PDB file of N, CA, C and O in Angstrom:
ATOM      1  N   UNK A1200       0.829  -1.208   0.000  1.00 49.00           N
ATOM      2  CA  UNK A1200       0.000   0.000   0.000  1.00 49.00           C
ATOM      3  C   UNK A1200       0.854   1.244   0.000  1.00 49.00           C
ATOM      4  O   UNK A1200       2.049   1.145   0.280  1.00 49.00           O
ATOM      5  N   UNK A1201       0.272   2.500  -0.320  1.00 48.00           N
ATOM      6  CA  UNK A1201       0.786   3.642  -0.317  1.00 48.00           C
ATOM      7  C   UNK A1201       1.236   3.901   0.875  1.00 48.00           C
ATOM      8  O   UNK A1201       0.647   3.141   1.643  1.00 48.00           O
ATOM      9  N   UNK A1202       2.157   4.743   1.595  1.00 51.00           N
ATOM     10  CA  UNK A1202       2.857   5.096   2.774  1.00 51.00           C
ATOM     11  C   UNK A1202       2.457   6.861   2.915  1.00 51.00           C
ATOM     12  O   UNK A1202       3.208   7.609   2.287  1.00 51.00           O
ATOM     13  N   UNK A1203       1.606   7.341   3.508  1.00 50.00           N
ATOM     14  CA  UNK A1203       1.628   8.563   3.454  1.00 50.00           C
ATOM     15  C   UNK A1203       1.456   9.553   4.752  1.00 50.00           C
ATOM     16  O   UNK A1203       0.543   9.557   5.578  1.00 50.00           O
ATOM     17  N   UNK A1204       2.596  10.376   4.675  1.00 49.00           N
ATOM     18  CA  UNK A1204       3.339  10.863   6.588  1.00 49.00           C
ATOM     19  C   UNK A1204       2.108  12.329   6.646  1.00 49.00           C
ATOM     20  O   UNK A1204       1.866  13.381   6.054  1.00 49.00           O
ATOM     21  N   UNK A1205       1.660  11.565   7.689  1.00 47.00           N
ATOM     22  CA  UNK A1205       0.701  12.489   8.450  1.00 47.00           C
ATOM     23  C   UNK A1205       1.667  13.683   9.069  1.00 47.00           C
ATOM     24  O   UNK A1205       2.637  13.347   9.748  1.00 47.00           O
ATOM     25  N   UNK A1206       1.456  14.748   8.885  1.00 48.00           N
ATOM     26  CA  UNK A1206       1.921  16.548   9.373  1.00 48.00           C
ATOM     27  C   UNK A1206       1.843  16.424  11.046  1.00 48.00           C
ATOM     28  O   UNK A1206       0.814  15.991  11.565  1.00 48.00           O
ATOM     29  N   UNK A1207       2.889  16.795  11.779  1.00 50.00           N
ATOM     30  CA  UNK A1207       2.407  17.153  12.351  1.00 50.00           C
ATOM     31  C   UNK A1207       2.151  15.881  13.473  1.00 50.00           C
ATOM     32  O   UNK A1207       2.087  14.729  13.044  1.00 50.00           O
ATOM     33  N   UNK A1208       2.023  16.134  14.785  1.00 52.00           N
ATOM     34  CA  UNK A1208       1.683  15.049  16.130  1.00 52.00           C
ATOM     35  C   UNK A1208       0.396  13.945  15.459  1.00 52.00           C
ATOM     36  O   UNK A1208      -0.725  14.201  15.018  1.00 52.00           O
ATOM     37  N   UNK A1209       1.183  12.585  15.631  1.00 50.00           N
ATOM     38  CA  UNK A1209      -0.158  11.455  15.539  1.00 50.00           C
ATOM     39  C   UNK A1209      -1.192  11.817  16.357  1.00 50.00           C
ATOM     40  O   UNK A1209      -0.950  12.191  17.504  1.00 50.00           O
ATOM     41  N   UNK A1210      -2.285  11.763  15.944  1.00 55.00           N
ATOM     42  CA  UNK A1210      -3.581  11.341  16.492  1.00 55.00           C
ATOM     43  C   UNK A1210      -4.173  10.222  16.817  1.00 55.00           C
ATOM     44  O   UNK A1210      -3.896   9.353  15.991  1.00 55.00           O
ATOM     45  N   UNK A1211      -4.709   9.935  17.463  1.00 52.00           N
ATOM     46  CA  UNK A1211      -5.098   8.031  17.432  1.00 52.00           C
ATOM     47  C   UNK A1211      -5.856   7.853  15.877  1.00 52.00           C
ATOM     48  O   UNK A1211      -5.842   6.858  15.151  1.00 52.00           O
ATOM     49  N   UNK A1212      -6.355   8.858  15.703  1.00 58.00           N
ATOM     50  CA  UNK A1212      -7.491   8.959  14.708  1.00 58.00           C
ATOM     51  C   UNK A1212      -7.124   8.787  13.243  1.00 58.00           C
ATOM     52  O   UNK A1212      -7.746   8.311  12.294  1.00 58.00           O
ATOM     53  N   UNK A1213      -5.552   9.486  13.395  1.00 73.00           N
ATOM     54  CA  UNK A1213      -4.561   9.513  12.073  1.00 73.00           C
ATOM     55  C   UNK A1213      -3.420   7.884  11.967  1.00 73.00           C
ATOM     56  O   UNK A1213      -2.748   7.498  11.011  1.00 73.00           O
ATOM     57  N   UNK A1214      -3.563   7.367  13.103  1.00 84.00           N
ATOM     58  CA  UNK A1214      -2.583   6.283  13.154  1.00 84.00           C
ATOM     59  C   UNK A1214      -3.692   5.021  13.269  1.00 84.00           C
ATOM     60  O   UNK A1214      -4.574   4.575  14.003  1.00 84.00           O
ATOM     61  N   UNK A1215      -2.994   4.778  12.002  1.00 90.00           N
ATOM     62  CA  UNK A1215      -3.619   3.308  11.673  1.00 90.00           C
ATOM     63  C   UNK A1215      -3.005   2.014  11.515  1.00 90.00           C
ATOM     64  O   UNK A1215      -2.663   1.591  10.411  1.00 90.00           O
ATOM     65  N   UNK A1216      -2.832   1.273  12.759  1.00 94.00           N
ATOM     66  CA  UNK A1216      -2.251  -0.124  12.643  1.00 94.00           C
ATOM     67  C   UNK A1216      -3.135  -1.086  11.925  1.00 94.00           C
ATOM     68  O   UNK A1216      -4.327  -0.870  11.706  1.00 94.00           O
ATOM     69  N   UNK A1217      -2.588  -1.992  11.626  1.00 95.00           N
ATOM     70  CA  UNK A1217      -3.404  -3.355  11.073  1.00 95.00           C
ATOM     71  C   UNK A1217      -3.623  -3.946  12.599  1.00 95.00           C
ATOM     72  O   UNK A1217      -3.078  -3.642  13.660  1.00 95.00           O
ATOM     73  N   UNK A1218      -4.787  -5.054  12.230  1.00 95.00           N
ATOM     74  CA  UNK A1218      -5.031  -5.368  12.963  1.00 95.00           C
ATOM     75  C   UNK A1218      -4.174  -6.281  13.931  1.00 95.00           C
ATOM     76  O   UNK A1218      -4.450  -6.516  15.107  1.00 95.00           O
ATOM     77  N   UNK A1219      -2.684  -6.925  12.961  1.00 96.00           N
ATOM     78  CA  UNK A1219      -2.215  -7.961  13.714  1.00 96.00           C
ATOM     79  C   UNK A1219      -0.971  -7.260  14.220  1.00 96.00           C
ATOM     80  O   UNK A1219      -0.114  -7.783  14.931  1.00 96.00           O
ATOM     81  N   UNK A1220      -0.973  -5.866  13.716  1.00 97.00           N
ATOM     82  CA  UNK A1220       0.447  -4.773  14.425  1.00 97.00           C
ATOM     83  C   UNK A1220      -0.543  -4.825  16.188  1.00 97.00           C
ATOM     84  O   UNK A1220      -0.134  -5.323  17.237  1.00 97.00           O
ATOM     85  N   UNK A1221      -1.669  -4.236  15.973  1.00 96.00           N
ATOM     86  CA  UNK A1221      -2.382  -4.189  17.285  1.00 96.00           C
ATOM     87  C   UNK A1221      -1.858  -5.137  18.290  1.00 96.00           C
ATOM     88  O   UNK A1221      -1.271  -5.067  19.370  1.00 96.00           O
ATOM     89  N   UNK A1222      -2.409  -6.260  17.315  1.00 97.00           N
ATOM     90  CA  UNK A1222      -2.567  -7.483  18.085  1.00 97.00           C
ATOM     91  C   UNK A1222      -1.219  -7.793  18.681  1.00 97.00           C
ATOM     92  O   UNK A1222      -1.226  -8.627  19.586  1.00 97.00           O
ATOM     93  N   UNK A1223       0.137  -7.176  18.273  1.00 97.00           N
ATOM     94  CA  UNK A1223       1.124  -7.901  18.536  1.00 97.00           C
ATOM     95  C   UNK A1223       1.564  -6.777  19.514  1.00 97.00           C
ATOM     96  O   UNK A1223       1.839  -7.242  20.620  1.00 97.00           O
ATOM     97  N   UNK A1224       1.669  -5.804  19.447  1.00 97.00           N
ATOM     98  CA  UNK A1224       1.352  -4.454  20.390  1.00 97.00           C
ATOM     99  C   UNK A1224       1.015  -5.091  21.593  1.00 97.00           C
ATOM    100  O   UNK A1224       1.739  -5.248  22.576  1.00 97.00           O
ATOM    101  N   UNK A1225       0.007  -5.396  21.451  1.00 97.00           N
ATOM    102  CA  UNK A1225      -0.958  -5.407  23.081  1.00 97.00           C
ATOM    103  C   UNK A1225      -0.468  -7.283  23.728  1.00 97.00           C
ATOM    104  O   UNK A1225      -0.650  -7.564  24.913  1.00 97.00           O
ATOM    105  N   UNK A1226      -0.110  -7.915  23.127  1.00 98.00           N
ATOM    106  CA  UNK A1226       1.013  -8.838  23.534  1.00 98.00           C
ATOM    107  C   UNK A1226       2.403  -8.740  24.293  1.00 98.00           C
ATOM    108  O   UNK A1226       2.925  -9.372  25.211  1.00 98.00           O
ATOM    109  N   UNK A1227       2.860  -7.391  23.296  1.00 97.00           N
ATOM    110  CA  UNK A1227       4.005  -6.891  23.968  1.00 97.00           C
ATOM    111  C   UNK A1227       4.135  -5.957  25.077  1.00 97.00           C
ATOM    112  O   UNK A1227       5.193  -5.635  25.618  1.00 97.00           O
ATOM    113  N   UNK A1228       2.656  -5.443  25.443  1.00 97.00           N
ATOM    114  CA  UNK A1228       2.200  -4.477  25.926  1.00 97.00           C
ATOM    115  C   UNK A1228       2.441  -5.533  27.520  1.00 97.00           C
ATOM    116  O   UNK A1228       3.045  -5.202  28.540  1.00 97.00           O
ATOM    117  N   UNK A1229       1.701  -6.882  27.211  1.00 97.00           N
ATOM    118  CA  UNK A1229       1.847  -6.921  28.059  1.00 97.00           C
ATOM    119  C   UNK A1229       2.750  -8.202  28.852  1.00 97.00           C
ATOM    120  O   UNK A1229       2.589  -9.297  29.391  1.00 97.00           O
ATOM    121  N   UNK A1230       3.673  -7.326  28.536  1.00 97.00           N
ATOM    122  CA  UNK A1230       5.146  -8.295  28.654  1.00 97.00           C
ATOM    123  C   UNK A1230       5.802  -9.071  28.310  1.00 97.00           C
ATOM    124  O   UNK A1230       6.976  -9.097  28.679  1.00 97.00           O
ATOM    125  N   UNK A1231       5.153 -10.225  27.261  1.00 97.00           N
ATOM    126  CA  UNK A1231       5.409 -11.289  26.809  1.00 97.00           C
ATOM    127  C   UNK A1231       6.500 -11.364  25.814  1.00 97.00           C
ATOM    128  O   UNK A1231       5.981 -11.205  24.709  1.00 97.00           O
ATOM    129  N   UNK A1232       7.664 -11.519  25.712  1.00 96.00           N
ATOM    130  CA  UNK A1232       8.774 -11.521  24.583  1.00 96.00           C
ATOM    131  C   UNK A1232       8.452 -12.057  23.052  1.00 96.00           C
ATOM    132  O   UNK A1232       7.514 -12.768  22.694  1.00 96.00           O
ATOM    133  N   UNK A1233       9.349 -11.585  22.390  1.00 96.00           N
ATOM    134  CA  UNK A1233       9.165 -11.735  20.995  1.00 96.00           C
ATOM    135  C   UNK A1233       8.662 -13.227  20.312  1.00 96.00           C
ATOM    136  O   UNK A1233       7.660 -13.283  19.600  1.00 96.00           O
ATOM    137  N   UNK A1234       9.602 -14.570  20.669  1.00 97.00           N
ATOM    138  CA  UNK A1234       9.491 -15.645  21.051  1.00 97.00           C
ATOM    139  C   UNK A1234       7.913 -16.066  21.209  1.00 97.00           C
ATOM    140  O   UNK A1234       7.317 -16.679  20.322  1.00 97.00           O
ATOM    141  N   UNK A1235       7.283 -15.645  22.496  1.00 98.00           N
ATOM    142  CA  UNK A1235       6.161 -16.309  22.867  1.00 98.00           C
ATOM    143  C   UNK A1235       5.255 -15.680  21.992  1.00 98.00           C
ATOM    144  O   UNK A1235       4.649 -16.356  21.161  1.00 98.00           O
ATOM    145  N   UNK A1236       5.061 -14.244  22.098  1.00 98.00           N
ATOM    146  CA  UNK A1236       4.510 -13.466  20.769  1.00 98.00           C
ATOM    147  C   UNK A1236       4.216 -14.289  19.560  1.00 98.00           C
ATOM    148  O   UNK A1236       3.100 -14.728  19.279  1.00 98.00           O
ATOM    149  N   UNK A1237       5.403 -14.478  18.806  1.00 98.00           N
ATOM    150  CA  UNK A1237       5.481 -15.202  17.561  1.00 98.00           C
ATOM    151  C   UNK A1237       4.689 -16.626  17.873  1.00 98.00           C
ATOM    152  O   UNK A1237       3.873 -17.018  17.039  1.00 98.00           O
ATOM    153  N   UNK A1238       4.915 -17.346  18.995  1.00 97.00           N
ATOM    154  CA  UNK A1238       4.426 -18.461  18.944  1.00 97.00           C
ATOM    155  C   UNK A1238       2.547 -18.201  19.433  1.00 97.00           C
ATOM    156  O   UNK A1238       1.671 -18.867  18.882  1.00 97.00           O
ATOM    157  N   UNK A1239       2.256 -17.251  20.408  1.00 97.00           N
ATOM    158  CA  UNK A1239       1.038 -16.348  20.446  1.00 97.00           C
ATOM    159  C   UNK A1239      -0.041 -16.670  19.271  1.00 97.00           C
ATOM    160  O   UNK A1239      -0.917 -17.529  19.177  1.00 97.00           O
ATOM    161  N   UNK A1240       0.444 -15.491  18.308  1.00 96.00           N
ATOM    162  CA  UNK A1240      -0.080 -15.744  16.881  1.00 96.00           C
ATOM    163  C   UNK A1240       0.286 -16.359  16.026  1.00 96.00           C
ATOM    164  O   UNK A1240       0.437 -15.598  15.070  1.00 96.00           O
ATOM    165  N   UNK A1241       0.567 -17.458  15.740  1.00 97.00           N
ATOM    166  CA  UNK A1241       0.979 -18.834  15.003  1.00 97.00           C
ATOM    167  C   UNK A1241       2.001 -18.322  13.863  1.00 97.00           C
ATOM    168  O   UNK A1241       1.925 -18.606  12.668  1.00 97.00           O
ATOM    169  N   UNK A1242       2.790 -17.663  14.364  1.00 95.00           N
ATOM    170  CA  UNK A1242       4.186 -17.626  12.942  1.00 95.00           C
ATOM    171  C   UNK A1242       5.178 -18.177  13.514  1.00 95.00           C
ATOM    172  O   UNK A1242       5.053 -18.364  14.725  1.00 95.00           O
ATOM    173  N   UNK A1243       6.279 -18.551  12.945  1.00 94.00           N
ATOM    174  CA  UNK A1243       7.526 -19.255  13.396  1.00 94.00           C
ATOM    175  C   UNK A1243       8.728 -18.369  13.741  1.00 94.00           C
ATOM    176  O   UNK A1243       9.690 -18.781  14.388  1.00 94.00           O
ATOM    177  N   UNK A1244       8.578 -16.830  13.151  1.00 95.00           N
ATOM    178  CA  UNK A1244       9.984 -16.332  13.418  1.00 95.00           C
ATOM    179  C   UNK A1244       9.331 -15.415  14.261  1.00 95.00           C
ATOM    180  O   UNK A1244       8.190 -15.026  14.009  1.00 95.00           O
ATOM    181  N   UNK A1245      10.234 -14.885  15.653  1.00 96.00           N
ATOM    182  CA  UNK A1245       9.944 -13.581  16.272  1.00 96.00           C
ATOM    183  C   UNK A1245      10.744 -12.693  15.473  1.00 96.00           C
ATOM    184  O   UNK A1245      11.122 -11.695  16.088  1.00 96.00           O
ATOM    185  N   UNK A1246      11.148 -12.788  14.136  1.00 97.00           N
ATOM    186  CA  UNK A1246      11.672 -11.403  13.503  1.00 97.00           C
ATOM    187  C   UNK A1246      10.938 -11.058  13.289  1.00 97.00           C
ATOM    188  O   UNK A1246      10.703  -9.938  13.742  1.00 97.00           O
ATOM    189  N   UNK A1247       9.628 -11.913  12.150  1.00 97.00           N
ATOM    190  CA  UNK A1247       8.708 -11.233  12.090  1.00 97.00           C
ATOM    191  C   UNK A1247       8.122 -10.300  13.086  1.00 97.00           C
ATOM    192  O   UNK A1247       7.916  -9.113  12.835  1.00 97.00           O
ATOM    193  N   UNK A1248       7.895 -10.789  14.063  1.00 97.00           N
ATOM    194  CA  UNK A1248       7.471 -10.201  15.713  1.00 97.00           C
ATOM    195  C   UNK A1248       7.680  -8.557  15.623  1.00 97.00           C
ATOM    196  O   UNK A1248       6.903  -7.608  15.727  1.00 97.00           O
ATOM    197  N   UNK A1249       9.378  -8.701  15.333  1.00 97.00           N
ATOM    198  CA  UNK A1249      10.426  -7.277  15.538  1.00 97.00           C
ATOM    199  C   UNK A1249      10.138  -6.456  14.135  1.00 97.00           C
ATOM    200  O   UNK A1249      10.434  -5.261  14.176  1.00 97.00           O
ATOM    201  N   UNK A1250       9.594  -6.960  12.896  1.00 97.00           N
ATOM    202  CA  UNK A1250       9.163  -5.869  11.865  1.00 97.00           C
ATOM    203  C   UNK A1250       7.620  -5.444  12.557  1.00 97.00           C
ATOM    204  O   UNK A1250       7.281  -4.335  12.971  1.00 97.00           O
ATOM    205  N   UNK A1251       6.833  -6.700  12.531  1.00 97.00           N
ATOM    206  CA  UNK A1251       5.940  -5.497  13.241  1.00 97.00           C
ATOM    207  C   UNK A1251       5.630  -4.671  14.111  1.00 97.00           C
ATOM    208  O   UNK A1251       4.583  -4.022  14.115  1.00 97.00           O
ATOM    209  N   UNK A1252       6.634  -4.609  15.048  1.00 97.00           N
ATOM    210  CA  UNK A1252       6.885  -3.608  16.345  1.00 97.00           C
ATOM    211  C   UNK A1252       7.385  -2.650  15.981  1.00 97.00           C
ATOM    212  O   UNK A1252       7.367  -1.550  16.535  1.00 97.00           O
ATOM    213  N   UNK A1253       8.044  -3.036  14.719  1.00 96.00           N
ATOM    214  CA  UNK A1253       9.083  -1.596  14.127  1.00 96.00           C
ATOM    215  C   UNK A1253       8.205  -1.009  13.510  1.00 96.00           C
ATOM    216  O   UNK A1253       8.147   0.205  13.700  1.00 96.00           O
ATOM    217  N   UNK A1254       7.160  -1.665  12.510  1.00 97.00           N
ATOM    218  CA  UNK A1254       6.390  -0.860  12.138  1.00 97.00           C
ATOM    219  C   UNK A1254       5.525   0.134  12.942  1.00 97.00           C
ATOM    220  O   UNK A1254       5.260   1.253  12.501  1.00 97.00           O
ATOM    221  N   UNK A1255       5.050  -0.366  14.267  1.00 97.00           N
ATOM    222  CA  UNK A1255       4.071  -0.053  14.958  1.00 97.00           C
ATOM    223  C   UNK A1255       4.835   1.344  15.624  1.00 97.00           C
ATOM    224  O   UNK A1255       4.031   2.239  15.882  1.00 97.00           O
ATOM    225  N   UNK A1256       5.898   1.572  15.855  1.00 96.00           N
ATOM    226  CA  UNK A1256       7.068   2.273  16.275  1.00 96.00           C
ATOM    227  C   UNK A1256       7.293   3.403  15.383  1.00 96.00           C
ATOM    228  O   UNK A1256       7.584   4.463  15.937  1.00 96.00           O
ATOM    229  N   UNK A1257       7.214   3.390  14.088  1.00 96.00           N
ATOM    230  CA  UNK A1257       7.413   3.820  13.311  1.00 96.00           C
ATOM    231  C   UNK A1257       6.221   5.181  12.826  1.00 96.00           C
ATOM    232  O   UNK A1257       6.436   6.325  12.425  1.00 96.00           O
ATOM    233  N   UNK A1258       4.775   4.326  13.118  1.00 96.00           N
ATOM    234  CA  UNK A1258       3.547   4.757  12.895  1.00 96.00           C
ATOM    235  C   UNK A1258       3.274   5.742  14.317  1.00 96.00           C
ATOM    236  O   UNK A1258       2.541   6.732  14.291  1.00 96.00           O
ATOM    237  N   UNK A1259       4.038   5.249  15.591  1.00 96.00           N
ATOM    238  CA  UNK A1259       3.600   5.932  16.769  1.00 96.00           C
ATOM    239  C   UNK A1259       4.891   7.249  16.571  1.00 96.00           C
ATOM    240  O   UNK A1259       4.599   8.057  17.452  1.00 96.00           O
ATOM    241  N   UNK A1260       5.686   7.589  16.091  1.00 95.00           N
ATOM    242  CA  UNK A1260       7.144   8.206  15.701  1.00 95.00           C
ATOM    243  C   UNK A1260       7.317   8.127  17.319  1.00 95.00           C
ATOM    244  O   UNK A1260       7.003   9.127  17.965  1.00 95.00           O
ATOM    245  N   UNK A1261       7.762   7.075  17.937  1.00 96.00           N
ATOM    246  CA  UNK A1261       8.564   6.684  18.582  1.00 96.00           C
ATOM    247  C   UNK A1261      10.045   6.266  18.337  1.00 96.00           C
ATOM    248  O   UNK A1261      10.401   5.788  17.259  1.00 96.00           O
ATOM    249  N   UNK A1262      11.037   6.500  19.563  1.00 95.00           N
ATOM    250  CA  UNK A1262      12.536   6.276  19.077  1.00 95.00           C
ATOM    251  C   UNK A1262      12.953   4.683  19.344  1.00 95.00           C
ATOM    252  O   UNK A1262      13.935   4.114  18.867  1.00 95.00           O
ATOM    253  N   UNK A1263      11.690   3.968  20.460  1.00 94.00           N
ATOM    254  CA  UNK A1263      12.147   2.936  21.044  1.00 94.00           C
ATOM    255  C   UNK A1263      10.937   2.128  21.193  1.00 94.00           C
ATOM    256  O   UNK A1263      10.021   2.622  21.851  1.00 94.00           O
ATOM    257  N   UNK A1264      10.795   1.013  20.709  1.00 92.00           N
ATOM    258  CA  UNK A1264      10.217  -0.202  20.830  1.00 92.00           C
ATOM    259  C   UNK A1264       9.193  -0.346  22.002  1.00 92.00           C
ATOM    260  O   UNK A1264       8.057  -0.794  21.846  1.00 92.00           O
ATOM    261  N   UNK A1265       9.659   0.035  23.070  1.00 90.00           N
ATOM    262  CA  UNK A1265       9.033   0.115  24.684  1.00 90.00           C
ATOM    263  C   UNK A1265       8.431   1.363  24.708  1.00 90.00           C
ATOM    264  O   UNK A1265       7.577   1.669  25.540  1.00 90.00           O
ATOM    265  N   UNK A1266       8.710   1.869  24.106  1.00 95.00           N
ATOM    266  CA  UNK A1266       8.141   3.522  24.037  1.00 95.00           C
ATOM    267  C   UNK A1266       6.552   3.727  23.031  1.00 95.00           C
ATOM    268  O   UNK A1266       5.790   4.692  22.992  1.00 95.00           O
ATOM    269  N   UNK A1267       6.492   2.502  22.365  1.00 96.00           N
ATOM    270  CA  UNK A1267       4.791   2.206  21.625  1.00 96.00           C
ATOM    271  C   UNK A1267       4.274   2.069  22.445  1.00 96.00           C
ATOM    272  O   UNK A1267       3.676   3.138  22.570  1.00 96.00           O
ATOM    273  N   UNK A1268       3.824   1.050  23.765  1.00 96.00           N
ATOM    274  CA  UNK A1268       3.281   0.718  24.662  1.00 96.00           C
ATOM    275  C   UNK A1268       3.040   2.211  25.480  1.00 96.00           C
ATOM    276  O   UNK A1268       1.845   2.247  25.776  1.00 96.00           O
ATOM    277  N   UNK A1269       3.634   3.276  25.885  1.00 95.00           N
ATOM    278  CA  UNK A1269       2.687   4.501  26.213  1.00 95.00           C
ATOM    279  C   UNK A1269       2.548   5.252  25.616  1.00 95.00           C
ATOM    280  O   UNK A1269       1.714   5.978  26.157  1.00 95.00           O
ATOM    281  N   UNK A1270       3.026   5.889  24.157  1.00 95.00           N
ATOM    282  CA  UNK A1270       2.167   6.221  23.274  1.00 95.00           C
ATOM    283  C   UNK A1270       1.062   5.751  22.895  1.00 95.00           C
ATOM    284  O   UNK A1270       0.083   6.495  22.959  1.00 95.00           O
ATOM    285  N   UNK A1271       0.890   4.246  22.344  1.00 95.00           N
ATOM    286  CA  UNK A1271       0.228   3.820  22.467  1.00 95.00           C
ATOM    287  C   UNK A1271      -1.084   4.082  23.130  1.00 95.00           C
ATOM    288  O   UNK A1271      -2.105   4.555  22.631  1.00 95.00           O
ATOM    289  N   UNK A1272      -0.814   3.606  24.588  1.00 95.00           N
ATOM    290  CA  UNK A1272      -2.086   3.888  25.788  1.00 95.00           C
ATOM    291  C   UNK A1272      -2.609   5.091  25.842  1.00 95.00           C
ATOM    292  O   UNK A1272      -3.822   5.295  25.883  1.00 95.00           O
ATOM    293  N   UNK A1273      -1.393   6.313  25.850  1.00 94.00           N
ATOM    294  CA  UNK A1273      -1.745   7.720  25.418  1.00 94.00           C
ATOM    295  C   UNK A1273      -2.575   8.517  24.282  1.00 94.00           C
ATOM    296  O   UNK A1273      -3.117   9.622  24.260  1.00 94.00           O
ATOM    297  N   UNK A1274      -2.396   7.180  23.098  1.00 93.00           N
ATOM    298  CA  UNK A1274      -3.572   7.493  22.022  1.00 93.00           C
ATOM    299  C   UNK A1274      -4.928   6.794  22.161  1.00 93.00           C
ATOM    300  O   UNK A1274      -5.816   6.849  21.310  1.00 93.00           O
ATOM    301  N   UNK A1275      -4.994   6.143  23.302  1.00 92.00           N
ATOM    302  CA  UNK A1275      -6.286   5.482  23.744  1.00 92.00           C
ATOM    303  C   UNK A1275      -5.849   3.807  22.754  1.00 92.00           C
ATOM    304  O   UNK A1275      -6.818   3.049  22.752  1.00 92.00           O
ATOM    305  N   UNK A1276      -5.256   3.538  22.394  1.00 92.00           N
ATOM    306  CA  UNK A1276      -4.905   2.409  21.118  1.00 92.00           C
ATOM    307  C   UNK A1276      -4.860   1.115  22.111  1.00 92.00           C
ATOM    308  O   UNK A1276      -5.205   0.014  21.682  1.00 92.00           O
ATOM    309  N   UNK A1277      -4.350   1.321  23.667  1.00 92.00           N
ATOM    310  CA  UNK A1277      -4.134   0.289  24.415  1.00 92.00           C
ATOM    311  C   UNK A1277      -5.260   0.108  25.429  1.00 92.00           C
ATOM    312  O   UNK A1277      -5.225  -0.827  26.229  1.00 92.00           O
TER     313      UNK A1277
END
């Protein structure tokens, strides 16, 4: 899909995860490592795990991985 950078501070309203960035979010949210994650939602690699956190990271313009989880909550997302 197209990639297109919202101006300006995310909104919850402007930041749009997929549903399985969410899903892997609120896994990590709540503590569970990459590993169990991956095994969580039935894929085999926790890299995968680590692109979609990066993505989710990326979408929150966060600098750090741990740092989605209260943006996150802060956009109401958690």
């Amino acid at each position: 899909g197209e990639r297109r950078r919202m101006p300006g501070g995310a909104a919850a309203s402007s930041v749009k995860l997929t549903p399985r960035q969410l899903q892997v979010l609120q896994l990590f949210a709540q503590g569970k490592g990459y590993k169990e994650i991956a095994r969580e939602i039935g894929i085999t690699s926790y890299k995968t795990v680590e692109e979609h956190l990066d993505a989710v990271r990326e979408k929150l313009q966060v600098a750090h991985r741990r740092e989605c989880i209260q943006k996150a909550m802060s956009l109401g997302l958690l």
